[in-house]
Tab-separated table of C-alpha atoms and ligand atoms in Angstrom:
chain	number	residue	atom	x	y	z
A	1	UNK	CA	-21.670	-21.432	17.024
A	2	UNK	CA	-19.685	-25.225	16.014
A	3	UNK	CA	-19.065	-27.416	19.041
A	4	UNK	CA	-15.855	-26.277	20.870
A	5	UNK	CA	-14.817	-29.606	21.538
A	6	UNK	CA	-13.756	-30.266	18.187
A	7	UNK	CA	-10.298	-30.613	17.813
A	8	UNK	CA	-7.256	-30.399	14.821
A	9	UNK	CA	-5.248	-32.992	14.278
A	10	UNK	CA	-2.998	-33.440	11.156
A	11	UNK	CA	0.393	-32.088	10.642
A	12	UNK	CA	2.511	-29.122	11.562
A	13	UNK	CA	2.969	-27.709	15.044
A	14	UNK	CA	2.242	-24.338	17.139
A	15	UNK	CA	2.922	-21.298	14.756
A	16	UNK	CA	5.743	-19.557	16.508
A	17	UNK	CA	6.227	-15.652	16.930
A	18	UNK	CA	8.090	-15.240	13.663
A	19	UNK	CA	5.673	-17.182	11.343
A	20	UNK	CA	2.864	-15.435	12.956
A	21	UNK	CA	4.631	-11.818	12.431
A	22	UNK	CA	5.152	-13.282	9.065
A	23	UNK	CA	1.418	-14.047	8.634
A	24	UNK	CA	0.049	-10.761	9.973
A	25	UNK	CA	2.586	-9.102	7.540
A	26	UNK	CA	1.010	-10.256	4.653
A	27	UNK	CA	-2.195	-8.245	3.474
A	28	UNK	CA	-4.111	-11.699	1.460
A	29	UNK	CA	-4.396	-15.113	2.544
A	30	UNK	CA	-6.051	-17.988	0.759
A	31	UNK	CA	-8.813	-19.827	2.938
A	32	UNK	CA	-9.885	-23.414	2.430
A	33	UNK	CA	-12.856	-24.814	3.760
A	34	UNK	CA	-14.447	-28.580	2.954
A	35	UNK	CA	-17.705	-28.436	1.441
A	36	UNK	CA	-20.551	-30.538	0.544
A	37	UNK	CA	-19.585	-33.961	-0.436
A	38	UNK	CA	-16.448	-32.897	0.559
A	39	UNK	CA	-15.738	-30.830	-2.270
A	40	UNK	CA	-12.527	-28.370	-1.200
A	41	UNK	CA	-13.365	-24.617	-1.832
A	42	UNK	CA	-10.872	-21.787	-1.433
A	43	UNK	CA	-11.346	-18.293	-1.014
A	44	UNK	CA	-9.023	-15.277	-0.971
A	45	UNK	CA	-9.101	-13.436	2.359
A	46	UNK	CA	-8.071	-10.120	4.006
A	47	UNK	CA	-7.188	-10.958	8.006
A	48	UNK	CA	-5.062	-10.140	11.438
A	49	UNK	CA	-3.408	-12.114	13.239
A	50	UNK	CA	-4.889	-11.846	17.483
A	51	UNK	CA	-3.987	-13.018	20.883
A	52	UNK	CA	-6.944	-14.079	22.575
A	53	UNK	CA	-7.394	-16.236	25.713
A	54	UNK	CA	-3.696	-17.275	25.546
A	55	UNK	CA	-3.648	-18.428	22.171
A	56	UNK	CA	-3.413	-16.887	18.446
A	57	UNK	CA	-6.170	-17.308	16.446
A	58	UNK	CA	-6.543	-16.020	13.150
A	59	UNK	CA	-10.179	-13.052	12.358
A	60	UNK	CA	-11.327	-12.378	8.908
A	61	UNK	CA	-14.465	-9.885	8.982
A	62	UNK	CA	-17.125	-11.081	6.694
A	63	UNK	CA	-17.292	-7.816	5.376
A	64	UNK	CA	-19.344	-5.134	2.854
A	65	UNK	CA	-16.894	-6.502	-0.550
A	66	UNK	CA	-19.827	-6.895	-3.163
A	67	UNK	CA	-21.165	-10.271	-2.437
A	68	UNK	CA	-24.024	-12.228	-4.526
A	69	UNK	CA	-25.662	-13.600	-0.970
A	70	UNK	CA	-26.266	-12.802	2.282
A	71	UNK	CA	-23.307	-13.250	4.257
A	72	UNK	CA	-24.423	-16.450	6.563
A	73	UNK	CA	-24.740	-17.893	3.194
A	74	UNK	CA	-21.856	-17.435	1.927
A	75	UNK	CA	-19.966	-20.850	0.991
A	76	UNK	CA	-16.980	-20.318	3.438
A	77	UNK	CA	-19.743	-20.099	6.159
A	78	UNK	CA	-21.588	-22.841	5.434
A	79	UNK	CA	-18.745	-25.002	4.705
A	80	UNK	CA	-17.369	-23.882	8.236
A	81	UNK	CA	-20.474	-24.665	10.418
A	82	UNK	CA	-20.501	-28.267	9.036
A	83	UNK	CA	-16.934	-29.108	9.175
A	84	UNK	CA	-14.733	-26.801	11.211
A	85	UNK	CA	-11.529	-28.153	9.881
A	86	UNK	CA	-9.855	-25.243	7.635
A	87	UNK	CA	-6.562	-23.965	6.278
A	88	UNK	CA	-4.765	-21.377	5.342
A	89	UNK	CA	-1.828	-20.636	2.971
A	90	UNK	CA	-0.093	-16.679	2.875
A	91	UNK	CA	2.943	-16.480	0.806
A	92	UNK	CA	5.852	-14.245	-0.741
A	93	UNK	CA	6.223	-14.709	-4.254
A	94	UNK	CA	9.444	-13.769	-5.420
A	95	UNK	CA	10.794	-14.370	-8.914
A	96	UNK	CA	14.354	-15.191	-7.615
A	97	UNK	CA	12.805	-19.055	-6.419
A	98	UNK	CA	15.259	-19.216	-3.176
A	99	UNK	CA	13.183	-16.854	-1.486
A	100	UNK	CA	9.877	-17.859	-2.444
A	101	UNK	CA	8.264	-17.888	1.039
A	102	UNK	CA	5.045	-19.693	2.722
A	103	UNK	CA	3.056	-20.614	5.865
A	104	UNK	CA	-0.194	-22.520	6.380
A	105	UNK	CA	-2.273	-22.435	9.129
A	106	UNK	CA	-4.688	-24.865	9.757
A	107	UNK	CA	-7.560	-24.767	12.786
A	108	UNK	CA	-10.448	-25.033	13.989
A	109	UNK	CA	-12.768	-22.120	12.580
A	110	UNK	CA	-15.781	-20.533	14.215
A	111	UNK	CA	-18.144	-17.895	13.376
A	112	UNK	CA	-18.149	-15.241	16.270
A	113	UNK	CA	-21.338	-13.099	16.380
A	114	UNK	CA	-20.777	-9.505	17.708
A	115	UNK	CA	-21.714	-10.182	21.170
A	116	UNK	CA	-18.810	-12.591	21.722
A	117	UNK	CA	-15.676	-10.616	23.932
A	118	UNK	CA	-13.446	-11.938	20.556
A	119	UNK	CA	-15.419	-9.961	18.039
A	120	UNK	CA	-14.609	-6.750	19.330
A	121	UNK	CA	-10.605	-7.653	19.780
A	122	UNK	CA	-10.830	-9.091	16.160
A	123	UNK	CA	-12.573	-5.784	14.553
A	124	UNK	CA	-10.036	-3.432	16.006
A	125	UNK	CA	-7.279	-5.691	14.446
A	126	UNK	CA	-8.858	-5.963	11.495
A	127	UNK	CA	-9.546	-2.198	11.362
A	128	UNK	CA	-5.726	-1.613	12.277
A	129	UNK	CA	-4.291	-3.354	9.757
A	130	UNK	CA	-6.799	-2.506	6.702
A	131	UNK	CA	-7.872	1.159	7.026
A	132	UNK	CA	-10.667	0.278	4.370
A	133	UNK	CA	-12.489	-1.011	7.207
A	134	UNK	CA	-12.556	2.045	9.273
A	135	UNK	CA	-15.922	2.869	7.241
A	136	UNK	CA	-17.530	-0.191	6.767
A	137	UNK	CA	-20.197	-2.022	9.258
A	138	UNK	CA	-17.804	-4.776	9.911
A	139	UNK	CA	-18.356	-4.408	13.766
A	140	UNK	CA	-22.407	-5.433	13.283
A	141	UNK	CA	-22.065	-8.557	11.206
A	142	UNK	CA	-19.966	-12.110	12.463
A	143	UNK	CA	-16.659	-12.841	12.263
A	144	UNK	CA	-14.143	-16.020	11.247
A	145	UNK	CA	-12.054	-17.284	13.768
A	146	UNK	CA	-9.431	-19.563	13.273
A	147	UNK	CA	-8.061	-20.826	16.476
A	148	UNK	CA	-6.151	-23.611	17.399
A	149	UNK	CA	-3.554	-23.723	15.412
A	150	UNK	CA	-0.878	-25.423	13.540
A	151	UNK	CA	2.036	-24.405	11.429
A	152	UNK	CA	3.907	-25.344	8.308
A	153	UNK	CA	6.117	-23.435	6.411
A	154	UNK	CA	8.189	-23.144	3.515
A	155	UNK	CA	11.307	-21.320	2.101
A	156	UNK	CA	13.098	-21.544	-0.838
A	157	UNK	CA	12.851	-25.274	-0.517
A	158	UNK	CA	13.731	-25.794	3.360
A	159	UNK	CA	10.231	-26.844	5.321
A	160	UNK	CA	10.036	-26.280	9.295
A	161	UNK	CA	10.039	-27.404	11.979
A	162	UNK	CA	12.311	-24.978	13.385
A	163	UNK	CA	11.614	-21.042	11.927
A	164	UNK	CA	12.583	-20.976	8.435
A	165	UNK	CA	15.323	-18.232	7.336
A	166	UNK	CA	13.271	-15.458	5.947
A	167	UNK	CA	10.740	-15.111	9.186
A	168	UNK	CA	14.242	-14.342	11.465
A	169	UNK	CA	13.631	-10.900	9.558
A	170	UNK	CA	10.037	-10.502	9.206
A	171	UNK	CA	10.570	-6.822	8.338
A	172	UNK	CA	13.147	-7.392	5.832
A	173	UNK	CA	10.501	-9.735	3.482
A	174	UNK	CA	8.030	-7.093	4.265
A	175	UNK	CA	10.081	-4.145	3.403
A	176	UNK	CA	11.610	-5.843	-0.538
A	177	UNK	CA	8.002	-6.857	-0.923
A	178	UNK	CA	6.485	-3.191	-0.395
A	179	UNK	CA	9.631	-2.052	-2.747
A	180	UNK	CA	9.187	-4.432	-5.452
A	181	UNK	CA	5.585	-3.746	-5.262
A	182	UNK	CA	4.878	-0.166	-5.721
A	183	UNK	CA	4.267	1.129	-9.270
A	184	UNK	CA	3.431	4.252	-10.641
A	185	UNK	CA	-0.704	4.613	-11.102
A	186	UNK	CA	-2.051	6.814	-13.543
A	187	UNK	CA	-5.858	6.127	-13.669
A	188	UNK	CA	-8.075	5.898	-10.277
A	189	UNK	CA	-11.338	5.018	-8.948
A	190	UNK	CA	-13.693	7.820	-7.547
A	191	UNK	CA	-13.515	6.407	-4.256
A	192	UNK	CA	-11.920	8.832	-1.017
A	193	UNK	CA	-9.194	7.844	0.639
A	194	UNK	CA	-9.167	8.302	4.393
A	195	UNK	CA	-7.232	11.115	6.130
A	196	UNK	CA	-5.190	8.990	8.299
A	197	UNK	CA	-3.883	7.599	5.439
A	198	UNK	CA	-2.371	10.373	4.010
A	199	UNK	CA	-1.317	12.183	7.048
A	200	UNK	CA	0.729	9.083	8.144
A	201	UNK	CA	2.289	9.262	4.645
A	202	UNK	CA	3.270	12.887	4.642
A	203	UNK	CA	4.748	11.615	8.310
A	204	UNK	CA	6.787	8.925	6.536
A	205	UNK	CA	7.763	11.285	3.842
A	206	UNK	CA	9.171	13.358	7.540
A	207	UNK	CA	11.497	10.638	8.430
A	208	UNK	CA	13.483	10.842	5.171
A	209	UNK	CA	16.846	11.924	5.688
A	210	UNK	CA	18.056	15.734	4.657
A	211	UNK	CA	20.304	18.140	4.470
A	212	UNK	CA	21.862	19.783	7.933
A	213	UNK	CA	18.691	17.157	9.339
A	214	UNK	CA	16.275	20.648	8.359
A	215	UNK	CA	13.888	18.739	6.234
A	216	UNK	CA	13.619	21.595	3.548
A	217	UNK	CA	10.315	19.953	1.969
A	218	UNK	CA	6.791	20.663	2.780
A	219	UNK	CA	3.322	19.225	1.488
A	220	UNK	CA	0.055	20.464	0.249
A	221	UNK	CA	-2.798	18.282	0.164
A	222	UNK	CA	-5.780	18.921	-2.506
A	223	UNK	CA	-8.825	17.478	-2.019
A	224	UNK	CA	-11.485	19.927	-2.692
A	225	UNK	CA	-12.905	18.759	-6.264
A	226	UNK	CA	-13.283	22.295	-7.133
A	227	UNK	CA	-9.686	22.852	-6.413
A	228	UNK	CA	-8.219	19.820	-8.001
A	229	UNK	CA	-10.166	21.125	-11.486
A	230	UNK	CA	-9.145	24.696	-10.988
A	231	UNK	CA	-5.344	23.127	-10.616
A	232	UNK	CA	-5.733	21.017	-13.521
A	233	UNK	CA	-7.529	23.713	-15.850
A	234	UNK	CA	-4.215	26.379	-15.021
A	235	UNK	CA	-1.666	23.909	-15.457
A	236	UNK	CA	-2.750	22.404	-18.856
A	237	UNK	CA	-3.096	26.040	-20.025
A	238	UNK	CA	0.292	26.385	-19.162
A	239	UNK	CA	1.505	22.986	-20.575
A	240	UNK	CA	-0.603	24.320	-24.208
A	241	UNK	CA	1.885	26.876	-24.551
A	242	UNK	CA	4.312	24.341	-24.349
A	243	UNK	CA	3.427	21.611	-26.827
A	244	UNK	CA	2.659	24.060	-28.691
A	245	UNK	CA	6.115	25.540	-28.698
A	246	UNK	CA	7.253	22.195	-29.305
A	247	UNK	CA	5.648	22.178	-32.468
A	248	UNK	CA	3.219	19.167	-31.626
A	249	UNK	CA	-0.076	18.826	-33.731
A	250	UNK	CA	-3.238	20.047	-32.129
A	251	UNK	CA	-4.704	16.514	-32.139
A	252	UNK	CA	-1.738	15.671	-29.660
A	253	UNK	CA	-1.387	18.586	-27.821
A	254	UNK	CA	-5.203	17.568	-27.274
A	255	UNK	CA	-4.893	14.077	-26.270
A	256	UNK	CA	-2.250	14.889	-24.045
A	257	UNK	CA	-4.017	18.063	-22.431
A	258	UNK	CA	-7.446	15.475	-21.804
A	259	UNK	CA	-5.422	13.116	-20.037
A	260	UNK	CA	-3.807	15.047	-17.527
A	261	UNK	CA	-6.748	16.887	-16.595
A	262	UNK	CA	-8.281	13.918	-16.479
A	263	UNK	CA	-5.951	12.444	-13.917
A	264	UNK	CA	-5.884	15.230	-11.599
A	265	UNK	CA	-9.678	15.458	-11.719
A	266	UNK	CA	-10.124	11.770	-10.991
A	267	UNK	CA	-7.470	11.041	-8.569
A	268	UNK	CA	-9.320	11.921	-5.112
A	269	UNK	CA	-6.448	13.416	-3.311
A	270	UNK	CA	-3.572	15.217	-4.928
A	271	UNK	CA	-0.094	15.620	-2.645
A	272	UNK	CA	2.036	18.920	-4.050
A	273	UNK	CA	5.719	18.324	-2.272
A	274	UNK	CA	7.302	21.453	-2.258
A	275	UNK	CA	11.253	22.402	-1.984
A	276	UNK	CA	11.619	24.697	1.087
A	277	UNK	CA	14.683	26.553	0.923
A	278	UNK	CA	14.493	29.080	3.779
A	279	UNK	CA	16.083	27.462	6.588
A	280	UNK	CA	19.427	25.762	4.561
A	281	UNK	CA	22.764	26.966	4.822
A	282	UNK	CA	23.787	30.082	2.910
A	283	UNK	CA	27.021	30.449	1.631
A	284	UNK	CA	29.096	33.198	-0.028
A	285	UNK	CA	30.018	31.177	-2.911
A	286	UNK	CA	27.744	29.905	-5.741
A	287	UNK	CA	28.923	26.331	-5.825
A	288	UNK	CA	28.158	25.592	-2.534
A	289	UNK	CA	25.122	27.509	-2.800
A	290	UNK	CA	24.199	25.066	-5.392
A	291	UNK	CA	25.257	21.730	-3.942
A	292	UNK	CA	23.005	22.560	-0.592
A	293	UNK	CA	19.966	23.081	-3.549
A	294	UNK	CA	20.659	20.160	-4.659
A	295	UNK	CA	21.149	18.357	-1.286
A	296	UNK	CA	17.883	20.061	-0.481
A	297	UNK	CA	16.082	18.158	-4.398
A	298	UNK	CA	17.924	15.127	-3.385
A	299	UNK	CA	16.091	14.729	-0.071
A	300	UNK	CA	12.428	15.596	-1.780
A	301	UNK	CA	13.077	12.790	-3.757
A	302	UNK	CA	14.147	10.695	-0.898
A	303	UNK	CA	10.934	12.002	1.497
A	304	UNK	CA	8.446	10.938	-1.686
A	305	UNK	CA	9.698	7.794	-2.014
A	306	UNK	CA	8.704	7.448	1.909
A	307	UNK	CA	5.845	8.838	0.754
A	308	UNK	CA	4.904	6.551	-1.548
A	309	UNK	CA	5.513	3.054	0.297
A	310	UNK	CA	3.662	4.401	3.214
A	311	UNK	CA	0.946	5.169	0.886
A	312	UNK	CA	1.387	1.345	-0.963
A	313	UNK	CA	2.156	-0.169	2.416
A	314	UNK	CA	-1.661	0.942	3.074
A	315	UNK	CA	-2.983	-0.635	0.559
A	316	UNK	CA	-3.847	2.379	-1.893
A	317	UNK	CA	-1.568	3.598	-5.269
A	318	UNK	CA	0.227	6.931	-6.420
A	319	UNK	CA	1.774	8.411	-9.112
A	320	UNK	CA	4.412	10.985	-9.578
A	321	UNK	CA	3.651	13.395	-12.378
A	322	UNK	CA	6.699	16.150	-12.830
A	323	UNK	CA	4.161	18.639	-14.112
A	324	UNK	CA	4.480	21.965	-10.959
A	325	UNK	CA	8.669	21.431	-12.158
A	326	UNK	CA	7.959	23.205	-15.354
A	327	UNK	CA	5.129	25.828	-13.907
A	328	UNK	CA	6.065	25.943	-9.948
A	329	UNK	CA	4.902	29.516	-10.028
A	330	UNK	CA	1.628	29.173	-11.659
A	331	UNK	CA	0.757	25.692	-8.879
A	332	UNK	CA	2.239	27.826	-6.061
A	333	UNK	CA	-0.181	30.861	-7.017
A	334	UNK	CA	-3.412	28.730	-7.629
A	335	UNK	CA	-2.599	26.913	-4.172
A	336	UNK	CA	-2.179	30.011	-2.708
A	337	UNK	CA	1.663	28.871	-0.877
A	338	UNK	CA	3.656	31.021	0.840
A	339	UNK	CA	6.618	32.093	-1.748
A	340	UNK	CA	9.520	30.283	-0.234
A	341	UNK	CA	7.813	27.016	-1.306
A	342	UNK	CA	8.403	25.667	-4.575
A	343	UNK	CA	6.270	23.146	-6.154
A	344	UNK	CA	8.237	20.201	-7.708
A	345	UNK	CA	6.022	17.665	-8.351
A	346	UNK	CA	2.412	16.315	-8.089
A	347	UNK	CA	1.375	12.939	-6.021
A	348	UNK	CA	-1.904	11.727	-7.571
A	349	UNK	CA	-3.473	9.167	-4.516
A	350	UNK	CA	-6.599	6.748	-4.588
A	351	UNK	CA	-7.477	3.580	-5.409
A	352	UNK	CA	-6.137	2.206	-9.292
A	353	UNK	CA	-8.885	1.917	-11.804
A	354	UNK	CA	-6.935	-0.901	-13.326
A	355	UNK	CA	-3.926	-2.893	-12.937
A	356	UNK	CA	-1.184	-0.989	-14.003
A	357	UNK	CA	1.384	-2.405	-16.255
A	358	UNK	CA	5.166	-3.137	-14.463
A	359	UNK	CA	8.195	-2.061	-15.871
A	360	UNK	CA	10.697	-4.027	-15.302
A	361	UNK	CA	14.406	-3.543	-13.569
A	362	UNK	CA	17.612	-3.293	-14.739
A	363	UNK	CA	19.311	-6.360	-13.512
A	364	UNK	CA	21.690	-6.168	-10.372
A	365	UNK	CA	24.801	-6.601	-12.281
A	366	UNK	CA	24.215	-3.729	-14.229
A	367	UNK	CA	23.581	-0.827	-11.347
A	368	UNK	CA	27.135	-2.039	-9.227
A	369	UNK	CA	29.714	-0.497	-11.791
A	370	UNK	CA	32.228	-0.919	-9.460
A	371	UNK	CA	32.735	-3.151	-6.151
A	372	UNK	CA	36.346	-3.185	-5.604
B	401	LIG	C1	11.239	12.652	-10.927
B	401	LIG	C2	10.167	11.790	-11.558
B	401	LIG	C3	9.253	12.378	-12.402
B	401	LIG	C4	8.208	11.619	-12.964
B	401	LIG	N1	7.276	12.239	-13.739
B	401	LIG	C5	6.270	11.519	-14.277
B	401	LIG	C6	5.252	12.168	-15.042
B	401	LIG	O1	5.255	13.375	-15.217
B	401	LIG	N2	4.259	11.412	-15.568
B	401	LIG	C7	4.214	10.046	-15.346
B	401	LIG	O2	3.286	9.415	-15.857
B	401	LIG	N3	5.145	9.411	-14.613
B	401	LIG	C8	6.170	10.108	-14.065
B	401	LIG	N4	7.111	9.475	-13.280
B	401	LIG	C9	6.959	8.041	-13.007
B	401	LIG	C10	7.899	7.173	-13.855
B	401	LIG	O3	7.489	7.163	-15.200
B	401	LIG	C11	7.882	5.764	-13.259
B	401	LIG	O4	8.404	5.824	-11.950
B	401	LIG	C12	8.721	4.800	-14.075
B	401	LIG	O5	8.174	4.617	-15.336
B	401	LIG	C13	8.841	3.432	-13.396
B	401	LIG	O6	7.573	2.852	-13.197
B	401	LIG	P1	7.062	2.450	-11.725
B	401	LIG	O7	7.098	3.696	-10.865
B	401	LIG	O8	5.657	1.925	-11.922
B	401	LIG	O9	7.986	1.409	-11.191
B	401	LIG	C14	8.133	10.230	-12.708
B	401	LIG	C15	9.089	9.648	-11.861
B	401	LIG	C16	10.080	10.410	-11.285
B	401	LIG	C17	11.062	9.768	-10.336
């Protein structure tokens, strides 16, 4: 443990509420500690953002990532018990420049071992905001603790002292950054995904709006790896017929057969939203009849984009394959649904094997055809 009498001077001032909510908002910060011969080193860091003994003070778990040392060798530790004296910088990077976005915190860091009344405040934080930690052993090894602490910030080229624009809204730069950061995955890791994660996704996906307020969707989750082969086998047999129709060469139809079963075998959890019908008005004429179906599609679409922000918002990737559309019998039968529910499309979940490539947007000017 460093002296506690060591104090921070230099610039900025207390962090107030809306820089901190800003902080905790953000899912990487970058950490810089002094080393030997005062040589700066800076480390990317996942953190929360506590109250403890009246103050704020920033936790990062030194935590199971694959490390080369032992962790009370690690650099950032070292560098910490010598000089105490650290920073922080978290940031929005946005590529229209007036809204670029930052804060840094600097303070006095200390490492907590488990036994101090901190470390157990700081885990559950930790563990609150990154659900990766629910299964790791970050509760038996130390802790970071930044307290102390000063503020500057940064906003598309205004500094502090008073609260810069964007943190008056914390949960507007949080909710364009989760927009503009989703993408569509296609490959994943083997790793599982926890439960919570996808239940408080398909609970998102709930709070979309709908037709009549009935919610006519329902989900079904596939996790067994059994299952998710058996799925994949009976819809790529259906999708043969298909290609094949289409006239494509057997190399293609091939390819193209490999690489979805592929995905739905790798992907650890596969989400089936299905359109529920049942409990929509009925009406005597087919036009209506067909506007409350399509209400009823519109609103899927709606609950999976929900769907797939909570799941991004967590930390973890989807897709959106349109596959069960052209075969919702054939998934419905193979998952065994009740008939009402129609499969429309399939939610691969997990962690990305690699960065996927982002497509980029049509700009503003071009979606408003008309603002009169
Ligand atoms: C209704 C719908 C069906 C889609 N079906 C597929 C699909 O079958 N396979 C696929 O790879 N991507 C599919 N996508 C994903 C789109 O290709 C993707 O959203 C688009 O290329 C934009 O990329 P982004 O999601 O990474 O921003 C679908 C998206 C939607 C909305």
């Amino acid at each position: 443990m460093v002296d506690s009498q060591v104090t921070t001077r230099g610039p900025g001032r207390s962090p107030t509420t809306a820089e901190l909510t800003f902080v905790q908002g953000r899912r990487v910060g970058r950490l810089a500690t002094v080393g030997e011969g005062g040589i700066p080193s800076v480390v990317p860091i996942c953190y929360a953002v506590i109250h403890y003994d009246g103050e704020p003070v920033v936790v990062s778990a030194l935590d199971e990532k694959p490390k080369h040392v032992p962790l009370r060798d690690l650099a950032r530790v070292r560098n910490i018990l010598r000089r105490p004296k650290v920073s922080m910088v978290v940031d929005d990077y946005h590529e229209d420049w007036r809204a670029l976005t930052f804060t840094r915190l600097s303070g006095k860091a200390e490492i907590i071992e488990p036994d101090h009344g901190l470390h157990a405040v700081g885990i559950t934080a930790l563990r609150a905001k990154y659900p990766q930690y629910e299964r790791m052993a970050i509760n038996a090894a130390p802790l970071i603790a930044i307290r102390q602490l000063r503020a500057t910030s940064w906003h598309g080229g205004k500094t502090g002292p008073s609260p810069v624009e964007p943190f008056a809204q914390p949960g507007a730069t949080e909710l364009a950054a989760l927009v503009r950061g989703r993408r569509s995955v296609r490959s994943f890791q083997s790793r599982s995904v926890p439960r919570n994660i996808i239940e408080q996704a398909i609970a998102a996906a709930g709070w979309a709006p709908s037709p009549h307020g009935r919610q006519p969707w329902r989900f079904a989750v596939i996790e067994a790896p059994e299952r998710r082969a058996s799925l994949a086998a009976a819809m790529a047999e259906s999708w043969q017929t298909q290609l094949e129709l289409d006239g494509q060469t057997p190399e293609i139809v091939r390819v193209r057969l490999d690489k979805s079963r592929q995905r739905l075998r790798d992907a650890p959890i596969l989400i089936v939203p299905c359109l529920y019908l049942a409990e929509l008005d009925h009406y005597p004429d087919p036009a209506r009849q067909e506007a409350e179906r399509i209400m009823a599609i519109q609103s899927l679409g709606a609950a999976i984009q929900n769907l797939l922000l909570s799941i991004h918002a967590a930390g973890l990737d989807a897709g959106w394959m349109c596959a069960p559309l052209f075969c919702p019998e054939l998934v419905r039968d193979e998952l065994g649904l009740e008939a009402a529910l129609i499969p429309h499309a399939l939610i691969p979940v997990g962690y990305a094997a690699k960065d996927p490539a982002r497509r980029g947007r049509l700009p503003l000017a071009s979606l408003i055809v008309n603002w009169e």
